[in-house]
Every structure is written in C-alpha cells, then in structure tokens.
Amino acid sequence: MVFWLKRRRPRAEAPRLRPRVAATELARVDFTELVPDPLPYLGQAASLQLAFFESLAKAVATSPDLVAKEGLSVASGEALAKHHALIEELRRADAEPAEYLAMFQAATDHFRQLTSGADWHELLLGIHLTSGMLDDFFLRLSDGLPVELGRRVRGILAERQGAPVLEHLLTQAIASEPGLADRLALWGRSLVGDTLLVARKALEAAEPEARHGEDVEPVFTELIAEHTRRMDALGLTA
Amino acid sequence: MVFWLKRRRPRAEAPRLRPRVAATELARVDFTELVPDPLPYLGQAASLQLAFFESLAKAVATSPDLVAKEGLSVASGEALAKHHALIEELRRADAEPAEYLAMFQAATDHFRQLTSGADWHELLLGIHLTSGMLDDFFLRLSDGLPVELGRRVRGILAERQGAPVLEHLLTQAIASEPGLADRLALWGRSLVGDTLLVARKALEAAEPEARHGEDVEPVFTELIAEHTRRMDALGLTA
C-alpha cells in the first residue's frame, strides 16, 4: 500500500535479501539510512494528523467537564495546525494535497477506528500513545528528507503541547478511578501492534526483506522504548 | 439564564415597560444602545464558537470526500481559533474561562443538537446559517464593549474564511442532488427560531420589556435580513 521509502545508501557489500543476525548489523540500520519520498511522506503524515484531530475533536465533544474540554481543544487545534502545515508543504511542492491524502485515507481511517477505544479514557490513551509513537516516527524519518524540507517538517512535528494535556487528564483519571489503570494498561499494550503496522507499511517497500522483521528492528525498538516510557509516566505496566 | 446586557443610556423620557409602537421608536433601539457585560459576553461567544468547532469537526469526520474534508477542516480550525482567542480575552481579564463557559454550556449544547440536522448536508447548512447569524450578532454587540476589548473582539470575529467553504459545498450539493434544495429550504427556515432564541436570551435581561418582542425588533430584523441573503445565495427560498 505504501511504497515510498528507499535506503539512502544501498550497500552492495551486504546481502540484501537475507536476515542479518549480528547485533552490529542490526544496529546499523537506523533512521538516518531511510530516505522517504517527500510527497507520500507528507501525505501520510498529514493524513495521520487529520485522524488525530478527528479523534481529539471527538474527545472534546464527549468530554465530561469543561476544563478537560478546554485542554483537549488546544491539543485538537495543534493536530489540525500540523495537518494544515503539512498540506501547505504539499502545495509548496506543487502537489495536489487530496491526491496524497487519498493514498492513505482508507488505512488511516481503519487505524483511527481500531485505536479509538470503548470509552472516553480509552480514546484519550489511544490518541496519546499512537500520536506519541507516530510523531516520533515521522520526526525521525524527516532526517532523510531534503535538508530544507526536513527542517521545516521538524518545526511542524516538534510541537507537543497536546501530549502533557493528555498525560495530565489520564493521570488524574487513573488516580481517581479504581481499576482504570489495569484496563488502560491492557488497552495501551494492545495499541502497539496496530501502530507499528502503520510505521512498518511505510518502511517495507524501501526494504523488502524488512518484512521478515530483521532489518528495521532498531527503528521499532526505539519506538517501543518511548512507548514504554509513556506508559511508565502514567503508572501503567507496558 | 443569561443576564448580562444593559441599555447604554437608560432614557427616562420613554416608558420602559410598555410596547413602543411608532416606527421611529422601534428604529431607535439598535445594537449601539446595547451594552454587554464583557465577561458573560466573552463566555457565551466562546461557548458558541466551541459548538461550531464541534459541529465542523463532525462534518470533517463524516465528510464524503477529501476535498470537502480539507475545506471543512480549515473552517473548523477557524472556529477553534476564535474560541481560543475569546478564552484568551477572559484570561486577560483575570477571569476563569471554565466558569464563564459553564454559564452557557447547557444552552449551547442544546442549541447545537437542535441545529445539527439529520444528515451531512443539514449539518453543513445548520452550521452555515446559525454561525452566520450569531457571528453577526456578536460582532454587532461588540460595539457596546469597552473600546479596546471591542476592537480586539471584532478582529477575532471578523474572520470568515469558513463561510465561503460551506457555501461552496452546499451550492455544489444542491446543484447535483435533485430535491435537496426543497429539503434544505425547509430546514433552513426551521433554524431561524432556535437561533433567535439564543440571541434573545442574551438581550432579554437588559430589556425586560423586550420579552414581548417589541423593543429589539430592529436587531432581529437585521439578523433575519442577513439570513435571507445567505439562503438566497444558496438558491433556497427563505
């Protein structure tokens, strides 16, 4: 579905189509070697920010109190601003935004539905964890973009005012509702797989052998480490 | 429920508690004589912008195509930006935003539900017509605010990039779907009453006799004239 990454420097010395098992080999395949095709990169990133916006707007509309509503509306505005800034980069490159959004719409919609949860707290945790992982992912991938574009994209994705809002609301809820922590810990763990699939789809065309999971492990290891840190911050067992 | 307007210059020469029937008397009671209490004014205006944002975000999420989604997301961002700017004015006045939003939350939520329609097109028309009327209303009322605040509020509410987006999407839909015009014309007419009630609630405490409908007629006449113009622009019979 998503075929837009290539390796920065194909290395003829290494066999490309078989698993690498040595730890040093594994460690060498990191984000700096991945070169995203700019337009689909922007399209997928913009598509995901729109999904985060839609989920956050749903969280605003179903918010049980006004202070939470207010904080979430700020987070929602931030995701929307990221979406619009990424769309603006597509326009700047003379691309038709709708075309590049369309490439990812079905997958993004499916992902949003899978991660929206059964109630308001699960919705919030779903947004917090998946946007955390995927913002990290796209931020790191931006190192492989053309220099000026990469710089602007990092400026766009670096905004993280929404994350502390979500963390605060979740921490409050977990502290005041017995049993919520266990349920959310389970929910948080279940989100990892779907989120990594979104990231993996972006990578696999660049590295066909990566489908077997060997090559891009370091990338995912970093994403999972940050996921664990986010879960820890909430007092949830990752 | 909403008690925050007073007349700018109480006129002792005129009987305050009886209907004025002369046309010249009617014409004299206009927006420039209404003095909103700033904090509740900001609270109600912010509450309404948040409702428009929520409705627009719903329109984004349920949009049948990506170009519409994109345009609506811009309109949605504009309503949210207005909301946040009005909230910022409450903070600037050392008020607690949640307190002033809470004063209007139930009424605004009820209004949003009443005007959200049975499908996507009715949702769009509901937003277009009600936000058109109420943005006009609050823009005009801002003349009665303290000078500097009024100037800033006009800057906030004057943004209208969303309106042409809604008008364009509705015009397209009406042109391509036979029968839609008749249904939307009916829906558009039914929205006027609920919208005027929102405006009237803001006025009635200022002018108790206005409950009988005589005093603030010129205000509503203007709002209805602009509503009619919006309906006309869509080819709908008002």
CSV table of C-alpha atoms in Angstrom, one decimal:
chain,number,residue,atom,x,y,z
A,1,MET,CA,0.0,0.0,0.0
A,2,VAL,CA,2.7,2.5,0.9
A,3,PHE,CA,5.8,2.4,-1.3
A,4,TRP,CA,7.8,5.4,-0.8
A,5,LEU,CA,11.0,4.8,1.1
A,6,LYS,CA,14.3,3.8,-0.2
A,7,ARG,CA,17.6,3.2,1.5
A,8,ARG,CA,19.9,6.2,1.5
A,9,ARG,CA,23.0,4.2,0.5
A,10,PRO,CA,22.4,0.8,-0.9
A,11,ARG,CA,25.3,-1.3,0.3
A,12,ALA,CA,26.5,-3.8,-2.3
A,13,GLU,CA,28.8,-5.5,0.3
A,14,ALA,CA,25.9,-6.7,2.3
A,15,PRO,CA,23.4,-9.4,1.1
A,16,ARG,CA,20.1,-7.5,0.8
A,17,LEU,CA,17.7,-10.4,0.8
A,18,ARG,CA,18.6,-12.4,3.8
A,19,PRO,CA,18.3,-11.8,7.5
A,20,ARG,CA,21.2,-10.1,9.3
A,21,VAL,CA,21.7,-11.7,12.6
A,22,ALA,CA,24.8,-10.0,14.1
A,23,ALA,CA,23.9,-7.3,16.6
A,24,THR,CA,26.2,-4.8,15.0
A,25,GLU,CA,24.5,-5.3,11.7
A,26,LEU,CA,21.1,-4.8,13.3
A,27,ALA,CA,22.2,-1.6,14.9
A,28,ARG,CA,23.5,-0.1,11.6
A,29,VAL,CA,20.0,0.1,10.0
A,30,ASP,CA,18.6,3.1,11.6
A,31,PHE,CA,16.5,6.1,10.7
A,32,THR,CA,19.4,8.1,9.1
A,33,GLU,CA,19.6,5.5,6.4
A,34,LEU,CA,16.0,5.8,5.4
A,35,VAL,CA,15.1,8.2,2.6
A,36,PRO,CA,11.4,8.9,2.4
A,37,ASP,CA,9.9,10.0,-0.9
A,38,PRO,CA,8.8,13.5,0.2
A,39,LEU,CA,5.3,13.7,-1.3
A,40,PRO,CA,3.9,10.4,0.1
A,41,TYR,CA,5.7,11.1,3.3
A,42,LEU,CA,3.9,14.4,3.6
A,43,GLY,CA,0.6,12.8,2.5
A,44,GLN,CA,0.8,10.0,5.2
A,45,ALA,CA,1.9,12.4,7.9
A,46,ALA,CA,-0.9,14.8,7.0
A,47,SER,CA,-3.4,12.0,6.9
A,48,LEU,CA,-2.4,10.9,10.4
A,49,GLN,CA,-2.6,14.4,11.8
A,50,LEU,CA,-6.1,14.8,10.5
A,51,ALA,CA,-7.0,11.5,12.1
A,52,PHE,CA,-5.5,12.7,15.5
A,53,PHE,CA,-7.5,15.9,15.0
A,54,GLU,CA,-10.8,14.0,14.4
A,55,SER,CA,-10.2,11.8,17.5
A,56,LEU,CA,-9.3,14.8,19.6
A,57,ALA,CA,-12.4,16.7,18.4
A,58,LYS,CA,-14.4,13.6,19.4
A,59,ALA,CA,-12.7,13.7,22.8
A,60,VAL,CA,-13.6,17.4,23.1
A,61,ALA,CA,-17.3,16.8,22.2
A,62,THR,CA,-17.6,13.9,24.6
A,63,SER,CA,-15.6,15.5,27.4
A,64,PRO,CA,-17.2,15.1,30.9
A,65,ASP,CA,-16.0,18.5,32.1
A,66,LEU,CA,-15.1,21.9,30.8
A,67,VAL,CA,-11.6,22.1,31.9
A,68,ALA,CA,-10.8,18.8,30.1
A,69,LYS,CA,-12.7,20.1,27.1
A,70,GLU,CA,-10.6,23.2,27.1
A,71,GLY,CA,-7.3,21.4,27.3
A,72,LEU,CA,-8.3,18.9,24.6
A,73,SER,CA,-9.5,21.7,22.3
A,74,VAL,CA,-5.9,23.1,22.4
A,75,ALA,CA,-4.5,19.6,21.6
A,76,SER,CA,-7.0,19.2,18.8
A,77,GLY,CA,-6.0,22.6,17.4
A,78,GLU,CA,-2.4,21.6,17.5
A,79,ALA,CA,-3.0,18.4,15.5
A,80,LEU,CA,-5.1,20.4,13.0
A,81,ALA,CA,-2.4,23.0,12.6
A,82,LYS,CA,0.2,20.2,11.9
A,83,HIS,CA,-2.2,18.8,9.3
A,84,HIS,CA,-2.6,22.2,7.6
A,85,ALA,CA,1.2,22.9,7.7
A,86,LEU,CA,1.9,19.5,6.1
A,87,ILE,CA,-0.7,20.1,3.4
A,88,GLU,CA,0.9,23.5,2.8
A,89,GLU,CA,4.2,21.7,2.2
A,90,LEU,CA,2.4,19.6,-0.4
A,91,ARG,CA,1.1,22.7,-2.1
A,92,ARG,CA,4.5,24.3,-2.0
A,93,ALA,CA,5.8,21.3,-3.9
A,94,ASP,CA,3.0,21.9,-6.5
A,95,ALA,CA,1.3,18.6,-5.4
A,96,GLU,CA,-2.4,18.2,-5.1
A,97,PRO,CA,-3.0,17.5,-1.4
A,98,ALA,CA,-6.1,15.5,-1.9
A,99,GLU,CA,-4.2,13.1,-4.1
A,100,TYR,CA,-1.6,12.3,-1.5
A,101,LEU,CA,-4.2,12.2,1.3
A,102,ALA,CA,-6.3,9.8,-0.7
A,103,MET,CA,-3.4,7.3,-0.9
A,104,PHE,CA,-3.6,6.9,2.9
A,105,GLN,CA,-7.2,7.6,3.7
A,106,ALA,CA,-8.5,4.0,4.0
A,107,ALA,CA,-5.6,2.8,6.0
A,108,THR,CA,-5.6,5.8,8.3
A,109,ASP,CA,-9.4,5.6,8.9
A,110,HIS,CA,-9.1,1.9,9.7
A,111,PHE,CA,-6.2,2.7,12.1
A,112,ARG,CA,-8.2,5.5,13.8
A,113,GLN,CA,-11.2,3.2,14.3
A,114,LEU,CA,-9.0,0.4,15.7
A,115,THR,CA,-7.4,2.7,18.2
A,116,SER,CA,-10.4,4.9,19.3
A,117,GLY,CA,-11.3,2.6,22.2
A,118,ALA,CA,-14.5,1.8,24.0
A,119,ASP,CA,-14.9,4.9,26.1
A,120,TRP,CA,-13.5,8.4,26.7
A,121,HIS,CA,-10.5,7.3,28.7
A,122,GLU,CA,-9.5,4.7,26.1
A,123,LEU,CA,-10.0,7.3,23.4
A,124,LEU,CA,-7.6,9.6,25.2
A,125,LEU,CA,-5.0,6.9,25.8
A,126,GLY,CA,-5.3,5.8,22.2
A,127,ILE,CA,-4.5,9.3,21.0
A,128,HIS,CA,-1.7,9.8,23.5
A,129,LEU,CA,0.1,6.6,22.7
A,130,THR,CA,-0.4,6.3,19.0
A,131,SER,CA,0.3,10.0,18.2
A,132,GLY,CA,3.3,9.8,20.5
A,133,MET,CA,4.8,6.9,18.6
A,134,LEU,CA,3.9,8.1,15.1
A,135,ASP,CA,5.0,11.7,15.7
A,136,ASP,CA,8.3,10.3,16.9
A,137,PHE,CA,8.5,8.1,13.9
A,138,PHE,CA,7.8,10.8,11.4
A,139,LEU,CA,10.1,13.2,13.2
A,140,ARG,CA,13.0,10.8,12.9
A,141,LEU,CA,12.2,9.9,9.3
A,142,SER,CA,12.4,13.6,8.5
A,143,ASP,CA,16.2,13.4,8.7
A,144,GLY,CA,16.1,11.6,5.4
A,145,LEU,CA,14.1,14.4,3.6
A,146,PRO,CA,15.8,17.1,1.5
A,147,VAL,CA,17.5,19.4,4.0
A,148,GLU,CA,15.2,22.4,3.9
A,149,LEU,CA,12.0,20.4,3.8
A,150,GLY,CA,13.3,18.3,6.7
A,151,ARG,CA,14.0,21.3,8.7
A,152,ARG,CA,10.5,22.7,8.2
A,153,VAL,CA,8.8,19.4,8.9
A,154,ARG,CA,10.7,19.0,12.1
A,155,GLY,CA,9.4,22.5,13.1
A,156,ILE,CA,5.9,21.3,12.4
A,157,LEU,CA,6.1,18.0,14.2
A,158,ALA,CA,8.1,19.2,17.1
A,159,GLU,CA,5.1,21.0,18.6
A,160,ARG,CA,3.9,18.8,21.6
A,161,GLN,CA,1.6,21.0,23.7
A,162,GLY,CA,-1.1,18.3,23.4
A,163,ALA,CA,0.9,15.5,25.0
A,164,PRO,CA,1.1,17.0,28.5
A,165,VAL,CA,-2.6,17.7,28.4
A,166,LEU,CA,-3.5,14.1,27.6
A,167,GLU,CA,-1.0,12.8,30.2
A,168,HIS,CA,-2.4,15.1,32.8
A,169,LEU,CA,-6.0,14.1,32.2
A,170,LEU,CA,-5.1,10.4,32.1
A,171,THR,CA,-3.1,10.6,35.3
A,172,GLN,CA,-6.0,12.3,37.1
A,173,ALA,CA,-8.5,9.7,35.9
A,174,ILE,CA,-6.2,6.8,36.8
A,175,ALA,CA,-5.7,8.2,40.3
A,176,SER,CA,-9.4,8.7,40.9
A,177,GLU,CA,-11.0,5.6,39.4
A,178,PRO,CA,-10.0,2.3,40.9
A,179,GLY,CA,-9.5,-0.4,38.3
A,180,LEU,CA,-8.9,2.0,35.5
A,181,ALA,CA,-5.2,1.5,35.5
A,182,ASP,CA,-5.4,-2.2,34.8
A,183,ARG,CA,-7.9,-1.7,32.0
A,184,LEU,CA,-5.9,1.0,30.4
A,185,ALA,CA,-2.6,-0.9,30.8
A,186,LEU,CA,-4.2,-3.7,28.7
A,187,TRP,CA,-5.5,-1.3,26.2
A,188,GLY,CA,-2.2,0.5,25.9
A,189,ARG,CA,-0.4,-2.7,25.2
A,190,SER,CA,-2.9,-3.7,22.5
A,191,LEU,CA,-2.2,-0.4,20.7
A,192,VAL,CA,1.4,-1.1,19.9
A,193,GLY,CA,0.8,-3.7,17.2
A,194,ASP,CA,-1.5,-1.6,15.1
A,195,THR,CA,0.7,1.4,15.5
A,196,LEU,CA,3.8,-0.5,14.4
A,197,LEU,CA,1.9,-1.8,11.4
A,198,VAL,CA,1.3,1.8,10.3
A,199,ALA,CA,5.0,2.6,10.7
A,200,ARG,CA,6.1,-0.7,9.1
A,201,LYS,CA,4.0,-0.2,6.0
A,202,ALA,CA,5.9,3.0,5.4
A,203,LEU,CA,9.2,1.1,5.7
A,204,GLU,CA,8.6,-2.2,4.0
A,205,ALA,CA,8.7,-1.1,0.4
A,206,ALA,CA,12.1,0.5,1.0
A,207,GLU,CA,13.5,-2.7,2.3
A,208,PRO,CA,11.6,-5.7,1.0
A,209,GLU,CA,13.5,-8.1,3.3
A,210,ALA,CA,12.4,-6.0,6.2
A,211,ARG,CA,9.0,-7.8,6.0
A,212,HIS,CA,10.7,-10.6,7.9
A,213,GLY,CA,11.4,-8.2,10.7
A,214,GLU,CA,15.1,-8.4,11.0
A,215,ASP,CA,16.2,-5.2,9.3
A,216,VAL,CA,14.2,-2.5,10.9
A,217,GLU,CA,14.2,-3.8,14.4
A,218,PRO,CA,16.3,-1.0,15.7
A,219,VAL,CA,13.7,1.5,14.5
A,220,PHE,CA,10.9,-0.3,16.2
A,221,THR,CA,13.0,-0.9,19.3
A,222,GLU,CA,13.3,2.9,19.7
A,223,LEU,CA,9.6,3.4,19.2
A,224,ILE,CA,8.7,0.8,21.7
A,225,ALA,CA,11.1,2.2,24.2
A,226,GLU,CA,9.4,5.5,24.0
A,227,HIS,CA,6.0,3.9,24.2
A,228,THR,CA,7.2,2.2,27.4
A,229,ARG,CA,8.4,5.5,28.8
A,230,ARG,CA,4.9,7.0,28.1
A,231,MET,CA,3.2,4.1,29.8
A,232,ASP,CA,5.5,4.4,32.8
A,233,ALA,CA,4.8,8.1,33.1
A,234,LEU,CA,1.1,7.1,33.6
A,235,GLY,CA,1.9,4.4,36.1
A,236,LEU,CA,0.8,1.7,33.6
A,237,THR,CA,2.6,-1.6,33.1
A,238,ALA,CA,3.8,-1.7,29.5
B,1,MET,CA,-30.4,32.2,32.3
B,2,VAL,CA,-28.4,35.0,30.6
B,3,PHE,CA,-28.4,38.3,32.3
B,4,TRP,CA,-25.6,40.4,31.1
B,5,LEU,CA,-26.8,43.2,28.9
B,6,LYS,CA,-27.9,46.7,29.9
B,7,ARG,CA,-29.0,49.6,27.9
B,8,ARG,CA,-26.2,52.1,27.2
B,9,ARG,CA,-28.3,55.1,28.1
B,10,PRO,CA,-31.5,54.5,30.0
B,11,ARG,CA,-33.9,57.0,28.7
B,12,ALA,CA,-36.1,58.3,31.4
B,13,GLU,CA,-38.4,60.1,29.0
B,14,ALA,CA,-39.7,56.9,27.4
B,15,PRO,CA,-41.9,54.5,29.3
B,16,ARG,CA,-39.7,51.4,29.7
B,17,LEU,CA,-42.4,48.9,30.5
B,18,ARG,CA,-44.8,49.2,27.6
B,19,PRO,CA,-44.6,48.4,23.9
B,20,ARG,CA,-43.4,51.1,21.6
B,21,VAL,CA,-45.4,51.2,18.5
B,22,ALA,CA,-44.2,54.1,16.5
B,23,ALA,CA,-41.8,53.0,13.7
B,24,THR,CA,-39.3,55.7,14.6
B,25,GLU,CA,-39.2,54.5,18.2
B,26,LEU,CA,-38.6,50.9,17.0
B,27,ALA,CA,-35.7,52.0,14.8
B,28,ARG,CA,-34.0,53.8,17.7
B,29,VAL,CA,-33.4,50.6,19.7
B,30,ASP,CA,-30.4,49.2,17.8
B,31,PHE,CA,-27.1,47.5,18.6
B,32,THR,CA,-25.3,50.7,19.5
B,33,GLU,CA,-27.6,51.1,22.6
B,34,LEU,CA,-26.8,47.6,24.0
B,35,VAL,CA,-24.0,47.3,26.5
B,36,PRO,CA,-22.9,43.8,27.1
B,37,ASP,CA,-21.3,42.8,30.3
B,38,PRO,CA,-17.9,41.8,29.0
B,39,LEU,CA,-17.2,38.6,30.8
B,40,PRO,CA,-20.5,36.8,30.1
B,41,TYR,CA,-20.4,38.2,26.6
B,42,LEU,CA,-17.0,36.6,26.1
B,43,GLY,CA,-18.2,33.4,27.8
B,44,GLN,CA,-21.2,33.0,25.5
B,45,ALA,CA,-19.4,33.9,22.4
B,46,ALA,CA,-16.6,31.4,23.3
B,47,SER,CA,-19.1,28.7,24.1
B,48,LEU,CA,-20.8,29.2,20.7
B,49,GLN,CA,-17.5,29.1,18.8
B,50,LEU,CA,-16.7,25.8,20.6
B,51,ALA,CA,-20.0,24.4,19.5
B,52,PHE,CA,-19.4,25.5,15.9
B,53,PHE,CA,-16.0,23.8,16.1
B,54,GLU,CA,-17.5,20.6,17.4
B,55,SER,CA,-20.1,20.6,14.6
B,56,LEU,CA,-17.5,21.4,12.0
B,57,ALA,CA,-15.2,18.6,13.3
B,58,LYS,CA,-18.1,16.2,13.0
B,59,ALA,CA,-18.6,17.4,9.4
B,60,VAL,CA,-14.9,16.8,8.8
B,61,ALA,CA,-15.1,13.3,10.2
B,62,THR,CA,-18.2,12.4,8.2
B,63,SER,CA,-17.2,14.1,5.0
B,64,PRO,CA,-17.8,12.0,1.9
B,65,ASP,CA,-14.8,13.2,0.1
B,66,LEU,CA,-11.3,14.5,0.8
B,67,VAL,CA,-11.6,17.9,-0.9
B,68,ALA,CA,-14.7,18.7,1.3
B,69,LYS,CA,-12.9,17.3,4.3
B,70,GLU,CA,-10.0,19.6,3.7
B,71,GLY,CA,-12.1,22.7,3.3
B,72,LEU,CA,-14.1,21.9,6.4
B,73,SER,CA,-11.0,21.3,8.4
B,74,VAL,CA,-10.0,24.9,7.6
B,75,ALA,CA,-13.4,26.2,8.7
B,76,SER,CA,-13.2,24.0,11.8
B,77,GLY,CA,-9.7,25.4,12.7
B,78,GLU,CA,-11.1,28.9,12.3
B,79,ALA,CA,-13.9,28.4,14.8
B,80,LEU,CA,-11.5,26.8,17.2
B,81,ALA,CA,-9.1,29.7,16.8
B,82,LYS,CA,-12.0,32.1,17.6
B,83,HIS,CA,-12.9,30.1,20.6
B,84,HIS,CA,-9.3,30.2,21.9
B,85,ALA,CA,-8.9,33.9,21.2
B,86,LEU,CA,-12.1,34.6,23.2
B,87,ILE,CA,-10.9,32.4,26.0
B,88,GLU,CA,-7.7,34.3,26.0
B,89,GLU,CA,-9.6,37.6,26.5
B,90,LEU,CA,-11.3,36.0,29.5
B,91,ARG,CA,-7.8,35.2,30.9
B,92,ARG,CA,-6.6,38.6,30.1
B,93,ALA,CA,-9.4,40.0,32.3
B,94,ASP,CA,-8.3,37.6,35.1
B,95,ALA,CA,-11.5,35.6,34.7
B,96,GLU,CA,-11.6,31.8,34.9
B,97,PRO,CA,-12.7,30.7,31.4
B,98,ALA,CA,-14.4,27.5,32.6
B,99,GLU,CA,-16.6,29.5,34.9
B,100,TYR,CA,-18.0,31.6,32.1
B,101,LEU,CA,-18.2,28.7,29.6
B,102,ALA,CA,-20.2,26.8,32.2
B,103,MET,CA,-22.8,29.5,32.4
B,104,PHE,CA,-23.7,28.7,28.8
B,105,GLN,CA,-22.8,25.1,28.3
B,106,ALA,CA,-26.2,23.5,28.7
B,107,ALA,CA,-28.0,26.1,26.5
B,108,THR,CA,-25.2,25.9,23.8
B,109,ASP,CA,-25.2,22.1,23.8
B,110,HIS,CA,-28.9,22.0,23.4
B,111,PHE,CA,-28.7,24.5,20.6
B,112,ARG,CA,-26.0,22.5,18.9
B,113,GLN,CA,-28.1,19.4,19.0
B,114,LEU,CA,-31.2,21.1,17.7
B,115,THR,CA,-29.4,22.6,14.8
B,116,SER,CA,-27.2,19.6,13.8
B,117,GLY,CA,-29.7,18.1,11.3
B,118,ALA,CA,-30.4,14.6,10.1
B,119,ASP,CA,-27.5,14.2,7.7
B,120,TRP,CA,-24.3,15.8,6.5
B,121,HIS,CA,-26.0,18.4,4.3
B,122,GLU,CA,-28.3,19.5,7.0
B,123,LEU,CA,-25.3,19.7,9.4
B,124,LEU,CA,-23.5,21.9,7.0
B,125,LEU,CA,-26.4,24.2,6.4
B,126,GLY,CA,-27.1,24.3,10.1
B,127,ILE,CA,-23.5,25.5,10.8
B,128,HIS,CA,-23.5,28.0,7.9
B,129,LEU,CA,-26.8,29.7,8.9
B,130,THR,CA,-26.5,29.7,12.6
B,131,SER,CA,-22.9,30.7,12.8
B,132,GLY,CA,-23.6,33.3,10.2
B,133,MET,CA,-26.4,34.8,12.3
B,134,LEU,CA,-24.7,34.6,15.6
B,135,ASP,CA,-21.3,35.8,14.4
B,136,ASP,CA,-23.1,38.8,13.0
B,137,PHE,CA,-25.0,39.2,16.3
B,138,PHE,CA,-21.9,39.1,18.5
B,139,LEU,CA,-19.9,41.3,16.1
B,140,ARG,CA,-22.5,44.0,16.3
B,141,LEU,CA,-22.9,43.7,20.0
B,142,SER,CA,-19.2,44.2,20.3
B,143,ASP,CA,-19.8,47.9,19.6
B,144,GLY,CA,-21.1,48.1,23.2
B,145,LEU,CA,-18.0,46.7,24.8
B,146,PRO,CA,-15.1,48.8,26.2
B,147,VAL,CA,-13.4,50.3,23.2
B,148,GLU,CA,-10.1,48.3,23.3
B,149,LEU,CA,-11.8,45.0,24.0
B,150,GLY,CA,-14.4,45.7,21.4
B,151,ARG,CA,-11.7,46.3,18.8
B,152,ARG,CA,-9.9,43.0,19.6
B,153,VAL,CA,-13.2,41.1,19.6
B,154,ARG,CA,-14.1,42.5,16.2
B,155,GLY,CA,-10.7,41.3,15.0
B,156,ILE,CA,-11.5,37.8,16.3
B,157,LEU,CA,-15.0,37.5,14.9
B,158,ALA,CA,-14.4,39.2,11.6
B,159,GLU,CA,-12.5,36.1,10.3
B,160,ARG,CA,-14.9,34.4,7.8
B,161,GLN,CA,-12.9,32.0,5.7
B,162,GLY,CA,-15.2,29.2,6.7
B,163,ALA,CA,-18.4,30.7,5.3
B,164,PRO,CA,-17.4,30.5,1.6
B,165,VAL,CA,-16.3,26.9,2.1
B,166,LEU,CA,-19.7,26.0,3.5
B,167,GLU,CA,-21.5,28.0,0.8
B,168,HIS,CA,-19.5,26.3,-1.9
B,169,LEU,CA,-20.1,22.8,-0.7
B,170,LEU,CA,-23.8,23.4,-0.2
B,171,THR,CA,-24.1,25.0,-3.6
B,172,GLN,CA,-22.4,22.0,-5.3
B,173,ALA,CA,-24.6,19.6,-3.4
B,174,ILE,CA,-27.8,21.4,-4.2
B,175,ALA,CA,-26.9,21.6,-7.9
B,176,SER,CA,-26.2,17.9,-8.1
B,177,GLU,CA,-28.9,16.3,-5.9
B,178,PRO,CA,-32.5,16.8,-7.1
B,179,GLY,CA,-34.9,17.5,-4.3
B,180,LEU,CA,-32.1,18.6,-1.9
B,181,ALA,CA,-33.0,22.3,-2.3
B,182,ASP,CA,-36.5,21.8,-1.1
B,183,ARG,CA,-35.5,19.8,1.9
B,184,LEU,CA,-32.7,22.3,2.8
B,185,ALA,CA,-35.0,25.3,2.3
B,186,LEU,CA,-37.4,23.8,4.9
B,187,TRP,CA,-34.5,23.0,7.2
B,188,GLY,CA,-33.0,26.5,6.8
B,189,ARG,CA,-36.3,28.2,7.7
B,190,SER,CA,-36.7,26.0,10.8
B,191,LEU,CA,-33.3,27.1,12.1
B,192,VAL,CA,-34.2,30.8,12.5
B,193,GLY,CA,-36.4,30.4,15.6
B,194,ASP,CA,-33.8,28.5,17.6
B,195,THR,CA,-31.0,30.9,16.6
B,196,LEU,CA,-33.0,34.0,17.5
B,197,LEU,CA,-33.8,32.4,20.9
B,198,VAL,CA,-30.0,32.2,21.6
B,199,ALA,CA,-29.7,35.9,20.6
B,200,ARG,CA,-32.8,36.9,22.5
B,201,LYS,CA,-31.7,35.3,25.7
B,202,ALA,CA,-28.7,37.5,25.6
B,203,LEU,CA,-30.8,40.6,25.2
B,204,GLU,CA,-33.9,40.0,27.4
B,205,ALA,CA,-32.3,40.7,30.8
B,206,ALA,CA,-31.1,44.0,29.5
B,207,GLU,CA,-34.6,45.0,28.5
B,208,PRO,CA,-37.2,43.1,30.4
B,209,GLU,CA,-40.0,44.5,28.2
B,210,ALA,CA,-38.2,43.1,25.2
B,211,ARG,CA,-39.7,39.7,26.1
B,212,HIS,CA,-42.8,40.9,24.4
B,213,GLY,CA,-40.9,41.3,21.2
B,214,GLU,CA,-41.4,45.0,20.5
B,215,ASP,CA,-38.2,46.6,21.6
B,216,VAL,CA,-35.5,44.6,19.9
B,217,GLU,CA,-37.3,44.0,16.7
B,218,PRO,CA,-34.8,46.1,14.7
B,219,VAL,CA,-32.0,43.9,15.9
B,220,PHE,CA,-33.7,40.7,14.8
B,221,THR,CA,-34.9,42.3,11.6
B,222,GLU,CA,-31.3,42.8,10.6
B,223,LEU,CA,-30.3,39.3,11.6
B,224,ILE,CA,-33.2,37.9,9.6
B,225,ALA,CA,-32.3,40.0,6.6
B,226,GLU,CA,-28.8,38.6,6.5
B,227,HIS,CA,-30.2,35.1,7.0
B,228,THR,CA,-32.4,35.7,3.9
B,229,ARG,CA,-29.4,36.9,2.0
B,230,ARG,CA,-27.5,33.7,2.9
B,231,MET,CA,-30.4,31.5,1.9
B,232,ASP,CA,-30.7,33.4,-1.4
B,233,ALA,CA,-27.0,32.9,-2.2
B,234,LEU,CA,-27.7,29.2,-2.0
B,235,GLY,CA,-30.8,29.4,-4.2
B,236,LEU,CA,-33.0,28.5,-1.2
B,237,THR,CA,-36.4,30.1,-0.5
B,238,ALA,CA,-36.2,31.8,2.8
